[in-house]
GROMACS .gro file of C-alpha atoms in nm:
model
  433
    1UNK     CA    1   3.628  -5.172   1.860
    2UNK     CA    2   3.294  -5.157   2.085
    3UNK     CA    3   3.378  -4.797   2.154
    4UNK     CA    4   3.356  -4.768   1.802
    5UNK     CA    5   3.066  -4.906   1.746
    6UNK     CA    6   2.867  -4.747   2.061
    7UNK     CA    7   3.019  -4.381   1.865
    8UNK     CA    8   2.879  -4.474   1.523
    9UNK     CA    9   2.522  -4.610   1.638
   10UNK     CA   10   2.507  -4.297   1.841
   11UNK     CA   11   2.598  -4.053   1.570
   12UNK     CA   12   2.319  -4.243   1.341
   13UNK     CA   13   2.082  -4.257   1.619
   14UNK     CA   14   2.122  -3.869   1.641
   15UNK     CA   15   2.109  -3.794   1.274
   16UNK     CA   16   1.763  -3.998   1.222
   17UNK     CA   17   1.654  -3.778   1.559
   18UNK     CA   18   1.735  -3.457   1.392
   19UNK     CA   19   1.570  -3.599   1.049
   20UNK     CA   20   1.237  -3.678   1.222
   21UNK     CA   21   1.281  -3.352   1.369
   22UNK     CA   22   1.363  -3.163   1.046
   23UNK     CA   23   1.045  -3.342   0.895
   24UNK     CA   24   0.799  -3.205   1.198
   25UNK     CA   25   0.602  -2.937   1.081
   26UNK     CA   26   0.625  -2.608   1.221
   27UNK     CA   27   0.381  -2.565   1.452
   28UNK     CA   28   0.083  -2.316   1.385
   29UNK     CA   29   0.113  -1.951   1.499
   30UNK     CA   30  -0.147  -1.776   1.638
   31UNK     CA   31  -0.286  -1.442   1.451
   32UNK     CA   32  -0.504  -1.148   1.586
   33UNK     CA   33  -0.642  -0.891   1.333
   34UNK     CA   34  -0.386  -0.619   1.496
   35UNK     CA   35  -0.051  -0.902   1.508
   36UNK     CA   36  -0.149  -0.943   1.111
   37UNK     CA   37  -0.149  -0.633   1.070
   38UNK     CA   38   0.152  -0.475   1.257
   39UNK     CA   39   0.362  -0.755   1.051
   40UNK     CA   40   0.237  -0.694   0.716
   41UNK     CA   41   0.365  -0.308   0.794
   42UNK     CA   42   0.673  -0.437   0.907
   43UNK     CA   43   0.687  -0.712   0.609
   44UNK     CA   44   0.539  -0.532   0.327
   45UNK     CA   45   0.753  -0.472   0.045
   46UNK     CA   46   0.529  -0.221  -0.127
   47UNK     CA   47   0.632  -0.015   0.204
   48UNK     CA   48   0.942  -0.103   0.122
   49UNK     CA   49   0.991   0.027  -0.215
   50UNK     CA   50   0.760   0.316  -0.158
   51UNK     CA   51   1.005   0.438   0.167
   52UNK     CA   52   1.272   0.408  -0.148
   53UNK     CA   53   1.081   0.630  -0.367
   54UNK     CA   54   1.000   0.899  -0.075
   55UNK     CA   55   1.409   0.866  -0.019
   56UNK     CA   56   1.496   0.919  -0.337
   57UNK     CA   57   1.254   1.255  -0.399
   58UNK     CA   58   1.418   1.421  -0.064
   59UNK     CA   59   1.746   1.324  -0.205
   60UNK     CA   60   1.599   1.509  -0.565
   61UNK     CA   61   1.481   1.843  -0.373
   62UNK     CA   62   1.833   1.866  -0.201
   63UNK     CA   63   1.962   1.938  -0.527
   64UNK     CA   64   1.736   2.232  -0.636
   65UNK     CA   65   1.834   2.348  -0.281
   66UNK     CA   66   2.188   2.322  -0.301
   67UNK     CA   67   2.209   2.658  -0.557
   68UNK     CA   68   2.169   2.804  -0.230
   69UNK     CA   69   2.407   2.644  -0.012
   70UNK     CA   70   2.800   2.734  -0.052
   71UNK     CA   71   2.955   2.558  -0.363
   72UNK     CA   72   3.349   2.557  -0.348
   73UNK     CA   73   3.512   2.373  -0.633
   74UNK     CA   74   3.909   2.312  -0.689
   75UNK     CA   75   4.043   2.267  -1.034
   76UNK     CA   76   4.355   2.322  -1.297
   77UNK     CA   77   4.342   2.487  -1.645
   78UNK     CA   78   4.694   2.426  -1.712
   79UNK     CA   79   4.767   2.391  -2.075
   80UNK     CA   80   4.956   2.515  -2.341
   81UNK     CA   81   4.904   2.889  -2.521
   82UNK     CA   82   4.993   3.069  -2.818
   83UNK     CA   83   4.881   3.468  -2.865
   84UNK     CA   84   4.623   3.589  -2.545
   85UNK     CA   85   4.622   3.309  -2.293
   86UNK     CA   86   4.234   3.209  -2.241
   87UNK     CA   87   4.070   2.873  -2.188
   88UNK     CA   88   3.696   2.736  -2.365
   89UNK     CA   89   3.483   2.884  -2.050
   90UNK     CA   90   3.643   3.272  -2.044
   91UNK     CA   91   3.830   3.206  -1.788
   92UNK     CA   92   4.233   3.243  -1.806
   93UNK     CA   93   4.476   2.937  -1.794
   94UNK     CA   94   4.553   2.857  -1.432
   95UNK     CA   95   4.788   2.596  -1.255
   96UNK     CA   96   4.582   2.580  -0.966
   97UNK     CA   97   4.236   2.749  -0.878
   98UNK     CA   98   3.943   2.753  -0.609
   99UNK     CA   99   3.556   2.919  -0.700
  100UNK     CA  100   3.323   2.924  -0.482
  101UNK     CA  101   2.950   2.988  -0.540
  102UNK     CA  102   2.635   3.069  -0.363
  103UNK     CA  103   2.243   3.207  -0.498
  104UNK     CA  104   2.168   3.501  -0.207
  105UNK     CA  105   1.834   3.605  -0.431
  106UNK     CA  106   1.686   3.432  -0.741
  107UNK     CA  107   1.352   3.401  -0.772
  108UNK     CA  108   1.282   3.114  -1.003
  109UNK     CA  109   1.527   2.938  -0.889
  110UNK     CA  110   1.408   2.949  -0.519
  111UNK     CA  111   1.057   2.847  -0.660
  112UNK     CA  112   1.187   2.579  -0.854
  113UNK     CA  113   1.352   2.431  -0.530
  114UNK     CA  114   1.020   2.488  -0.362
  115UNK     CA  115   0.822   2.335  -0.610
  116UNK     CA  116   1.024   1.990  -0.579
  117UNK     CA  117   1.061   2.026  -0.190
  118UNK     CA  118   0.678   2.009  -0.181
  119UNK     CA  119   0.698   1.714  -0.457
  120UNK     CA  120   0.878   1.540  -0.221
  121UNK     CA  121   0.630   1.595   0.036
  122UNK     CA  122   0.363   1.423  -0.200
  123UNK     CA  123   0.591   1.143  -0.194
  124UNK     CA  124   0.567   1.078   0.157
  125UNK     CA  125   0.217   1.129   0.095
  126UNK     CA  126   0.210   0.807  -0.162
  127UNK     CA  127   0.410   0.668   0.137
  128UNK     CA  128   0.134   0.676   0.381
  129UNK     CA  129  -0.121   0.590   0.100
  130UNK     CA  130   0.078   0.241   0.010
  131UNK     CA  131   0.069   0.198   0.407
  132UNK     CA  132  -0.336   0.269   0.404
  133UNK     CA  133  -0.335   0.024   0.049
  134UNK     CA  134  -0.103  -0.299   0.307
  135UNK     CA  135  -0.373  -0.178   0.621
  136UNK     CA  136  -0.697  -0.204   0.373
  137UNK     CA  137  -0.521  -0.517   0.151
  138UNK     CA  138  -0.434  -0.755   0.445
  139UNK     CA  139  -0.761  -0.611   0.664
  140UNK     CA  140  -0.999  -0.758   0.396
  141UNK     CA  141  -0.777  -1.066   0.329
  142UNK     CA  142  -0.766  -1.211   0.694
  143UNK     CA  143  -1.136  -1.149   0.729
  144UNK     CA  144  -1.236  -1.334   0.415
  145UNK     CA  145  -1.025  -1.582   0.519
  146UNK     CA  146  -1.171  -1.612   0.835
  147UNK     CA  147  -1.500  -1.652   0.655
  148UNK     CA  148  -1.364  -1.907   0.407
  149UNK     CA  149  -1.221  -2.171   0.676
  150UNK     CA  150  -1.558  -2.128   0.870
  151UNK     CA  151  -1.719  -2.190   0.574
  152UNK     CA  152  -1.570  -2.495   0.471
  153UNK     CA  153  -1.637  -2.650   0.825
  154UNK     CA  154  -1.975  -2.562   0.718
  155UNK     CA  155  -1.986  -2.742   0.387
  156UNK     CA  156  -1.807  -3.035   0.527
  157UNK     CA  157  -2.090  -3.079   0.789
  158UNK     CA  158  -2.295  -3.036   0.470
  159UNK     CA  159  -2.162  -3.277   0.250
  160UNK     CA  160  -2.205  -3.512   0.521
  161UNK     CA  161  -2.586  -3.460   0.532
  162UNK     CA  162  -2.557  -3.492   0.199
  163UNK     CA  163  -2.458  -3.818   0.207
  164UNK     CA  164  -2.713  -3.926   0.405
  165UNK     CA  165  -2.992  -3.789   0.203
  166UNK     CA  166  -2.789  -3.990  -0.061
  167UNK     CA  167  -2.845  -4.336   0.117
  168UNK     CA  168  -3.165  -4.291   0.231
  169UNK     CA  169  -3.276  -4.191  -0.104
  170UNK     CA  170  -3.122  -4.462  -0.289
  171UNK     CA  171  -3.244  -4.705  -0.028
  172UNK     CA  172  -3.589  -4.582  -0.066
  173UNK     CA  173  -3.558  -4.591  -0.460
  174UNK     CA  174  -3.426  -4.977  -0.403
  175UNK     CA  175  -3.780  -5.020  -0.222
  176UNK     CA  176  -3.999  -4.884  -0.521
  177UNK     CA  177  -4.028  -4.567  -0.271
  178UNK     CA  178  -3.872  -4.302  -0.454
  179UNK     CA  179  -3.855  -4.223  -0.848
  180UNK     CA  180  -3.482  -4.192  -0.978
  181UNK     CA  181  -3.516  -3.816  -1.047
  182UNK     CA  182  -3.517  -3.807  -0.644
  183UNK     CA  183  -3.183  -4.000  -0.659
  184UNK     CA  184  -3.012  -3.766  -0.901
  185UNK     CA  185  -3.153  -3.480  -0.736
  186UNK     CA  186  -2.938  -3.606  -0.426
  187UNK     CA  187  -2.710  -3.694  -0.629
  188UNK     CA  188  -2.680  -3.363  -0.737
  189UNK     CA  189  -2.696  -3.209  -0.429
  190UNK     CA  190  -2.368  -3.353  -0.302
  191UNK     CA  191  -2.211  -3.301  -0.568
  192UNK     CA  192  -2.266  -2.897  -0.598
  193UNK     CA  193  -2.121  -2.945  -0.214
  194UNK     CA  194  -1.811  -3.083  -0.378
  195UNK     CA  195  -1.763  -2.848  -0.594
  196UNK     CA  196  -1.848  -2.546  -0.335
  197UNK     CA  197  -1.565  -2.706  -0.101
  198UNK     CA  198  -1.321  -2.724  -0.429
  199UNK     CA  199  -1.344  -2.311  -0.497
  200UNK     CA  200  -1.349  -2.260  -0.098
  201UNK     CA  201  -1.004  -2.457  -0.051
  202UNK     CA  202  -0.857  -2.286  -0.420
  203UNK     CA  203  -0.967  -1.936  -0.253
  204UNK     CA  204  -0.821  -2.037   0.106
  205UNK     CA  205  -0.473  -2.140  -0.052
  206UNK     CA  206  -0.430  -1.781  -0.232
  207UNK     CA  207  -0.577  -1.586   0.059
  208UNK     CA  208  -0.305  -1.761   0.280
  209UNK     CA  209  -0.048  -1.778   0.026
  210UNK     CA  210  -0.144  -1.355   0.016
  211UNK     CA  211  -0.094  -1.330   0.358
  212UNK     CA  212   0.245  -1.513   0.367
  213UNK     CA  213   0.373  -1.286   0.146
  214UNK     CA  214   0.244  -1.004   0.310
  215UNK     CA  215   0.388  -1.091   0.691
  216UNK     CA  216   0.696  -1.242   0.557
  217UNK     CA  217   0.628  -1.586   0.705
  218UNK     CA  218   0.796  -1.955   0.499
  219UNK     CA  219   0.591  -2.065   0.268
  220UNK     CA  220   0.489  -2.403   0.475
  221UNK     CA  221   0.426  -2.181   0.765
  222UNK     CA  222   0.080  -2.235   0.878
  223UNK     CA  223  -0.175  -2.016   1.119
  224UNK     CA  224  -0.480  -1.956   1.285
  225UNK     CA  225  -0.712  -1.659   1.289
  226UNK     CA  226  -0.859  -1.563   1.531
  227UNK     CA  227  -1.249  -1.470   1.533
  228UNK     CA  228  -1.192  -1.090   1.517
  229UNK     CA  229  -1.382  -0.836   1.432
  230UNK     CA  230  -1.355  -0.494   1.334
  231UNK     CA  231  -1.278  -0.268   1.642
  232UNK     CA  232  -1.546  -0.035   1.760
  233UNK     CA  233  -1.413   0.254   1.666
  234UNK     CA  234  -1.444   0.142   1.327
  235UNK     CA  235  -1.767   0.212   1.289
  236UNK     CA  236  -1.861   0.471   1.074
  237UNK     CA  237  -1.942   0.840   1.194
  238UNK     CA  238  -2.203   0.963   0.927
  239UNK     CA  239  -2.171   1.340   0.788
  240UNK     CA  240  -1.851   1.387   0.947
  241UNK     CA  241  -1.674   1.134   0.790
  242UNK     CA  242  -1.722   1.383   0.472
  243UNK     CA  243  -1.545   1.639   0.679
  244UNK     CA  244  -1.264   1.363   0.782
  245UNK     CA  245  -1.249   1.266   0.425
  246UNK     CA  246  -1.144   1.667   0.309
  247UNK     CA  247  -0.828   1.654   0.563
  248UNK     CA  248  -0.747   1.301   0.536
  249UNK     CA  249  -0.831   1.153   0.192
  250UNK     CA  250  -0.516   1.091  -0.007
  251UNK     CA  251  -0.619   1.168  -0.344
  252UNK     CA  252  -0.722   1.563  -0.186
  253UNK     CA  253  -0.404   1.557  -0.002
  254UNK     CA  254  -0.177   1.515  -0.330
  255UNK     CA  255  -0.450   1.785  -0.493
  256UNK     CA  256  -0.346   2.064  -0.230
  257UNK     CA  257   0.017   1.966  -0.259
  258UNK     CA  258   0.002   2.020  -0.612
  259UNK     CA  259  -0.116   2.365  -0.569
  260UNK     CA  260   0.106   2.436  -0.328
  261UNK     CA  261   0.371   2.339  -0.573
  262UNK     CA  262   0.219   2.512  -0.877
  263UNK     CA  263   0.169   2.819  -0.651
  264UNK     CA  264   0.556   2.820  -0.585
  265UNK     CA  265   0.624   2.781  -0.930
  266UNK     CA  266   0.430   3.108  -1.005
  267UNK     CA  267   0.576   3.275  -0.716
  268UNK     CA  268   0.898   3.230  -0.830
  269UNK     CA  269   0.866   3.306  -1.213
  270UNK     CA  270   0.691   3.614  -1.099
  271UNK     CA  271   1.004   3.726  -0.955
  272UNK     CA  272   1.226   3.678  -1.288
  273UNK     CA  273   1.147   4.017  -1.348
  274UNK     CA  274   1.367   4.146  -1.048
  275UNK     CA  275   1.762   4.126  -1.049
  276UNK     CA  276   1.925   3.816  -0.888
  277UNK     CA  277   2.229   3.872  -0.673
  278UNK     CA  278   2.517   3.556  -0.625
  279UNK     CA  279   2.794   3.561  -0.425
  280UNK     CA  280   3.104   3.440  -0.604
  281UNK     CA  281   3.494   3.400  -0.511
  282UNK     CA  282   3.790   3.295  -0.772
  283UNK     CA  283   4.177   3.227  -0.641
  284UNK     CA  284   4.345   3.181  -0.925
  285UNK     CA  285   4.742   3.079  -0.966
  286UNK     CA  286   4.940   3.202  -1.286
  287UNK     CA  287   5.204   3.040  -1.476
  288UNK     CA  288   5.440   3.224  -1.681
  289UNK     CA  289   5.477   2.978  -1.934
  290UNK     CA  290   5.153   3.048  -2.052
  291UNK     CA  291   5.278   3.452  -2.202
  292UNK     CA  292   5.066   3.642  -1.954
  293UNK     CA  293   5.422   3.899  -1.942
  294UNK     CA  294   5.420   3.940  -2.326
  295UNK     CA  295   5.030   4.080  -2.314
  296UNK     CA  296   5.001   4.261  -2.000
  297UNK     CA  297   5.180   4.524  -1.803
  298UNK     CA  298   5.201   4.307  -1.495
  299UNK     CA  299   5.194   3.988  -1.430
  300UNK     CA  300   5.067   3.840  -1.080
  301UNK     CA  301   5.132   3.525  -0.990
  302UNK     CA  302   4.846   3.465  -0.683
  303UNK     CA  303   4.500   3.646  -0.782
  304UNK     CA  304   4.182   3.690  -0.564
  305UNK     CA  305   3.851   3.810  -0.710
  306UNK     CA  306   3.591   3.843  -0.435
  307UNK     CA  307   3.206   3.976  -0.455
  308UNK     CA  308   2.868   3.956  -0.562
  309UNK     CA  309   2.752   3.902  -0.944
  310UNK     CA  310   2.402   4.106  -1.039
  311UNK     CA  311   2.187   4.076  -1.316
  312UNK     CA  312   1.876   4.326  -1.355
  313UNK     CA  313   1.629   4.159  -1.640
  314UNK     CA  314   1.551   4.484  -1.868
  315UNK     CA  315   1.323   4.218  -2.111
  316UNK     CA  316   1.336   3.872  -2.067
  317UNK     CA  317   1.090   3.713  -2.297
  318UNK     CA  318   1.167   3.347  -2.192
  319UNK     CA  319   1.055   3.523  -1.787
  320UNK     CA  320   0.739   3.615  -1.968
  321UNK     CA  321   0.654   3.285  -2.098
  322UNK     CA  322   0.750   3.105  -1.812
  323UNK     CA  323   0.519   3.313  -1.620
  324UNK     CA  324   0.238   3.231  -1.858
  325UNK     CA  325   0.301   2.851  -1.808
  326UNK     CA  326   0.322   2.874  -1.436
  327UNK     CA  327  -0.008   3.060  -1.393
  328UNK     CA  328  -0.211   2.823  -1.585
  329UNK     CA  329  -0.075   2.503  -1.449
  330UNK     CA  330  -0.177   2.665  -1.093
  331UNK     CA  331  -0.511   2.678  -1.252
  332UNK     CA  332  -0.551   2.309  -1.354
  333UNK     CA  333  -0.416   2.242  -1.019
  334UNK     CA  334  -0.674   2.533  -0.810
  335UNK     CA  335  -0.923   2.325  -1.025
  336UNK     CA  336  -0.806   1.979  -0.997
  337UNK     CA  337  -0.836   2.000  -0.617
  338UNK     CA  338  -1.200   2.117  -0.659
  339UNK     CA  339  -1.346   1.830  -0.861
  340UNK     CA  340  -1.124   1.597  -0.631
  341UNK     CA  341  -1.305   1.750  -0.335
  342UNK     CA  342  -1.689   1.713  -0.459
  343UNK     CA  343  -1.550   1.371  -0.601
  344UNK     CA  344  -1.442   1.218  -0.307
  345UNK     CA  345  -1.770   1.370  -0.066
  346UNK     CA  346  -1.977   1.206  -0.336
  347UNK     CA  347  -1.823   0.903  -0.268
  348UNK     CA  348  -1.784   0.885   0.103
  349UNK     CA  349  -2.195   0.931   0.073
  350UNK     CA  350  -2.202   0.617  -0.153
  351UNK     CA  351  -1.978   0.448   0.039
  352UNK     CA  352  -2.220   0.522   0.358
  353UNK     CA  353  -2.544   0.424   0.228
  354UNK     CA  354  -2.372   0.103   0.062
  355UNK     CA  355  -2.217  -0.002   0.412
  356UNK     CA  356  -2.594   0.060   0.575
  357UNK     CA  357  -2.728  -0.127   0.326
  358UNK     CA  358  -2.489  -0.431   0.418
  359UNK     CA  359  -2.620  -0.374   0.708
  360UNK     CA  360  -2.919  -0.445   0.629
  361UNK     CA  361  -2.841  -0.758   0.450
  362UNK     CA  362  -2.677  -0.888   0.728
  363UNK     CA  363  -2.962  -0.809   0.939
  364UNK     CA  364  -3.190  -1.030   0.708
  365UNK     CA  365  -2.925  -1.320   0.670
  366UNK     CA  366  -2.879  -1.312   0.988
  367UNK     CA  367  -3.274  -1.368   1.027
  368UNK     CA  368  -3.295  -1.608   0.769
  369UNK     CA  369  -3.017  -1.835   0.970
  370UNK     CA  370  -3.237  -1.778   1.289
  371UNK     CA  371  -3.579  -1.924   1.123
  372UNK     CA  372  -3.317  -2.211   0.995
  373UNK     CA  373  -3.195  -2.315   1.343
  374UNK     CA  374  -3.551  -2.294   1.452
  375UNK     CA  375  -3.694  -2.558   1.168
  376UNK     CA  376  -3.411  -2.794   1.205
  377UNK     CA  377  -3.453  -2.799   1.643
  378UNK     CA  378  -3.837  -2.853   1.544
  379UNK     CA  379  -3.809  -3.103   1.316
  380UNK     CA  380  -3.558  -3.287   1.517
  381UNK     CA  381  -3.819  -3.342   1.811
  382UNK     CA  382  -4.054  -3.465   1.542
  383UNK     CA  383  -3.794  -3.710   1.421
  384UNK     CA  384  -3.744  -3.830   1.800
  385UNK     CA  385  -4.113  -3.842   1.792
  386UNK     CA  386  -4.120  -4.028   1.481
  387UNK     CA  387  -4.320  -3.767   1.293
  388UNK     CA  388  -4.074  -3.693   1.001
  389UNK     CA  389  -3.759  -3.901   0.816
  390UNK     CA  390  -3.439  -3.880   0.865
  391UNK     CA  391  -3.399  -3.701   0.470
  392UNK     CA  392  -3.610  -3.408   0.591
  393UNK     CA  393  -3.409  -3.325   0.923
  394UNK     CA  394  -3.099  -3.354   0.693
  395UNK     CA  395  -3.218  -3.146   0.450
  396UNK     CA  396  -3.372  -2.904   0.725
  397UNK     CA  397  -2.962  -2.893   0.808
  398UNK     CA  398  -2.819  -2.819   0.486
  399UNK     CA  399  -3.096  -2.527   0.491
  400UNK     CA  400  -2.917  -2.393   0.817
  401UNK     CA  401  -2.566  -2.484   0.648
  402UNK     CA  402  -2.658  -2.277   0.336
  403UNK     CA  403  -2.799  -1.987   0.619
  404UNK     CA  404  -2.497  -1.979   0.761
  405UNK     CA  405  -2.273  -1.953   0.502
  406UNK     CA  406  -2.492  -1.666   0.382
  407UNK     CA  407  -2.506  -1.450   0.728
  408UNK     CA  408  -2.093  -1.500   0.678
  409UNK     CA  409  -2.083  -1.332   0.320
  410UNK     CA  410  -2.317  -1.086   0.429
  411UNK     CA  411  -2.128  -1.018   0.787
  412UNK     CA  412  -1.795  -0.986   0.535
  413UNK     CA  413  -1.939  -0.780   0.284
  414UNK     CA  414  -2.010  -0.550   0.561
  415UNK     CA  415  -1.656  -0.576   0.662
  416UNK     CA  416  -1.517  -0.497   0.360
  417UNK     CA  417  -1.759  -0.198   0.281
  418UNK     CA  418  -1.644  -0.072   0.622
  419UNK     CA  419  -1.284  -0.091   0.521
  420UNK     CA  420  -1.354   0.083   0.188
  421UNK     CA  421  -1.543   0.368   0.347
  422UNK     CA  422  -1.242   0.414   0.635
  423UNK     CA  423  -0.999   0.464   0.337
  424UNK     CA  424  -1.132   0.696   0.097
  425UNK     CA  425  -1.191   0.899   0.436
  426UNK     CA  426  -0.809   0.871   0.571
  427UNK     CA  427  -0.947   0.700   0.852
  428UNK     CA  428  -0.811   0.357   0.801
  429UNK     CA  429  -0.557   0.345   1.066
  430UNK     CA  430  -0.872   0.300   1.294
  431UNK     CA  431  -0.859  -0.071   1.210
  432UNK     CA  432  -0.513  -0.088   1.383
  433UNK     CA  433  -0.719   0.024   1.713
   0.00000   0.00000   0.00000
């Protein structure tokens, strides 16, 4: 009976150990710019169904191309006859026959398969562009989120000189010292730092829940960020990015498939005008049920039919209108591609002069925050000194608080530009470096 016992308090002994271990948290993992990134391209179900899409274009083209591969088929046209045995499709009852098939030279067929071999190609093109969309996407998102959580450190640190401007205002106003617009004006104060810390903690939960998603973590799973920043070779590389952006932009990359494509297309219905040539083969075996002796001189059980079918177009007024069609989608394409081109130069040299200017406001915040850090250090000697009030050194730090935050927005804004210009010039994988 003790053994009994001594089992039973063991087994609930280990089942409230596993519960208090079931109800730990996870602890936090740690994330680098590159880690986030290499899982949200391993994660990413955008990827995912855009690998699907590219799949299922290949899987398209293969079909255009198969007119060109051998085709053997196996079949019966057995049935039932009365007067000249002969079937729907020309052919002649049969208990058992083979055909086999395959285009040697046709034209618009060949430059139909072309034409959706290269659409496939685009596909895989939309496939790297959906992996430039994740890179750009979750880039931008763990950087603003990096700027969020630092900024709410900031505000808390703020809302606790806030408070003190509070009490010392209210304590002053007690002593006849202070009107009570000075105690709603602190009053207001803290409570604009209330309401900054409410959007900054609604803006953290969807950049994290965004990021979840994106890496494929749980949805309790929690993690830190390290204080990355862009790599080096990042950084922008002036005129030639234009030059970059003309071999790597996507948009101009889908442009010259196009007309690649279209150019196929023409190719091809150019040629309708010469003869096509297809190999073809037909074993055919005969029943005599089916009269073949009561219509013919002979009748031949086994029959083999072996050689090439050619037809030479003498007019072909569908050839000429397909021609027609062909030749001025190639132009909307030749033309398409052009305005794409002085598009996307125009703006990669928007894109440049925007990121310089964030530049420049980062330089200035950045400024700003250093004259900030300078007033609160001197007016905290005075306050040692007992020159100046506690209010005013507290207020001299929710200056520097409010600095802060500022050189962060402007040092993300930068980032972000940077991320923008890097993808409409194909140059986004840089990030990953």
């Amino acid at each position: 009976m003790r053994r009994f016992h001594r089992t039973v308090i063991a087994a609930l002994l280990s089942s409230a150990a596993a519960t208090a271990l079931c109800g730990q948290q996870t602890p936090p993992i740690a994330l680098t710019l590159k880690r986030t990134l290499e899982l949200a391209l391993q994660n990413s179900k955008d990827i995912k169904i855009a690998r699907i899409q590219a799949s299922v274009a290949d899987r398209a083209a293969m079909i255009s191309k198969a007119d060109f591969l051998p085709n053997l088929y196996v079949g019966s046209g057995a049935g039932y006859t009365y007067g000249i045995p002969e079937t729907p499709g020309g052919r002649a009852p049969s208990i058992f026959n083979v055909t086999y098939t395959e285009q040697v030279f046709n034209l618009p067929l060949r430059g139909a398969a072309k034409e959706q071999q290269e659409q496939a190609k685009a596909q895989k093109i939309l496939l790297e562009d959906m992996r430039s969309a994740v890179i750009a996407g979750t880039a931008t998102a763990y950087l603003e989120l990096a700027k969020v959580r630092h900024s709410l450190e900031l505000l808390r640190k703020e809302n606790d000189s806030a408070e003190k401007i509070l009490g010392v205002t209210q304590e002053r106003a007690g002593e006849g010292l202070e009107l009570p617009m000075e105690v709603t004006r602190a009053q207001l104060t803290k409570a604009q730092v209330a309401q900054r810390v409410l959007q900054l903690e609604s803006r953290q939960e969807e950049l994290e829940t965004y990021l979840r998603d994106q890496l494929g973590l749980g949805p309790e799973q929690q993690f830190e960020l390290a204080a990355d920043e862009l790599p080096g070779a990042a950084e922008q590389e002036g005129a030639n990015l234009v030059a970059l952006a003309m071999e790597g932009n996507t948009d101009i990359r889908l442009a010259q498939s196009d007309v690649r494509a279209k150019e196929f297309r023409y190719r091809g219905e150019r040629g309708g005008r010469l003869p096509t040539v297809e190999l073809v083969s037909v074993y055919s075996l005969l029943a005599k049920f089916n009269n073949y002796d009561q219509f013919f001189q002979t009748f031949q059980r086994n029959n083999l039919n072996v050689g090439v079918q050619v037809q030479m177009p003498i007019f072909s007024a569908r050839t000429k209108a397909a021609v027609g069609l062909a030749d001025v989608n190639l132009q909307v394409a030749k033309a398409t591609l052009e305005s794409k081109k002085s598009q996307v130069s125009a703006d990669v040299k928007k894109k440049t002069r925007r990121l310089r200017e964030m530049d420049a406001a980062k330089e200035v915040a950045r400024l700003q925050l250093q004259l900030a850090q300078q007033s609160v250090s001197a007016l905290q000697s005075q306050f040692e000194e007992g020159k100046t009030n506690l209010r005013d050194v507290e207020r001299a730090r929710l200056e520097e608080s409010d600095r802060w935050m500022a050189y962060l927005d402007a040092t993300f804004q930068r980032q972000q530009a940077q991320v923008e210009l890097l993808r409409t010039a194909g140059q986004i994988d840089k990030v990953m470096e």
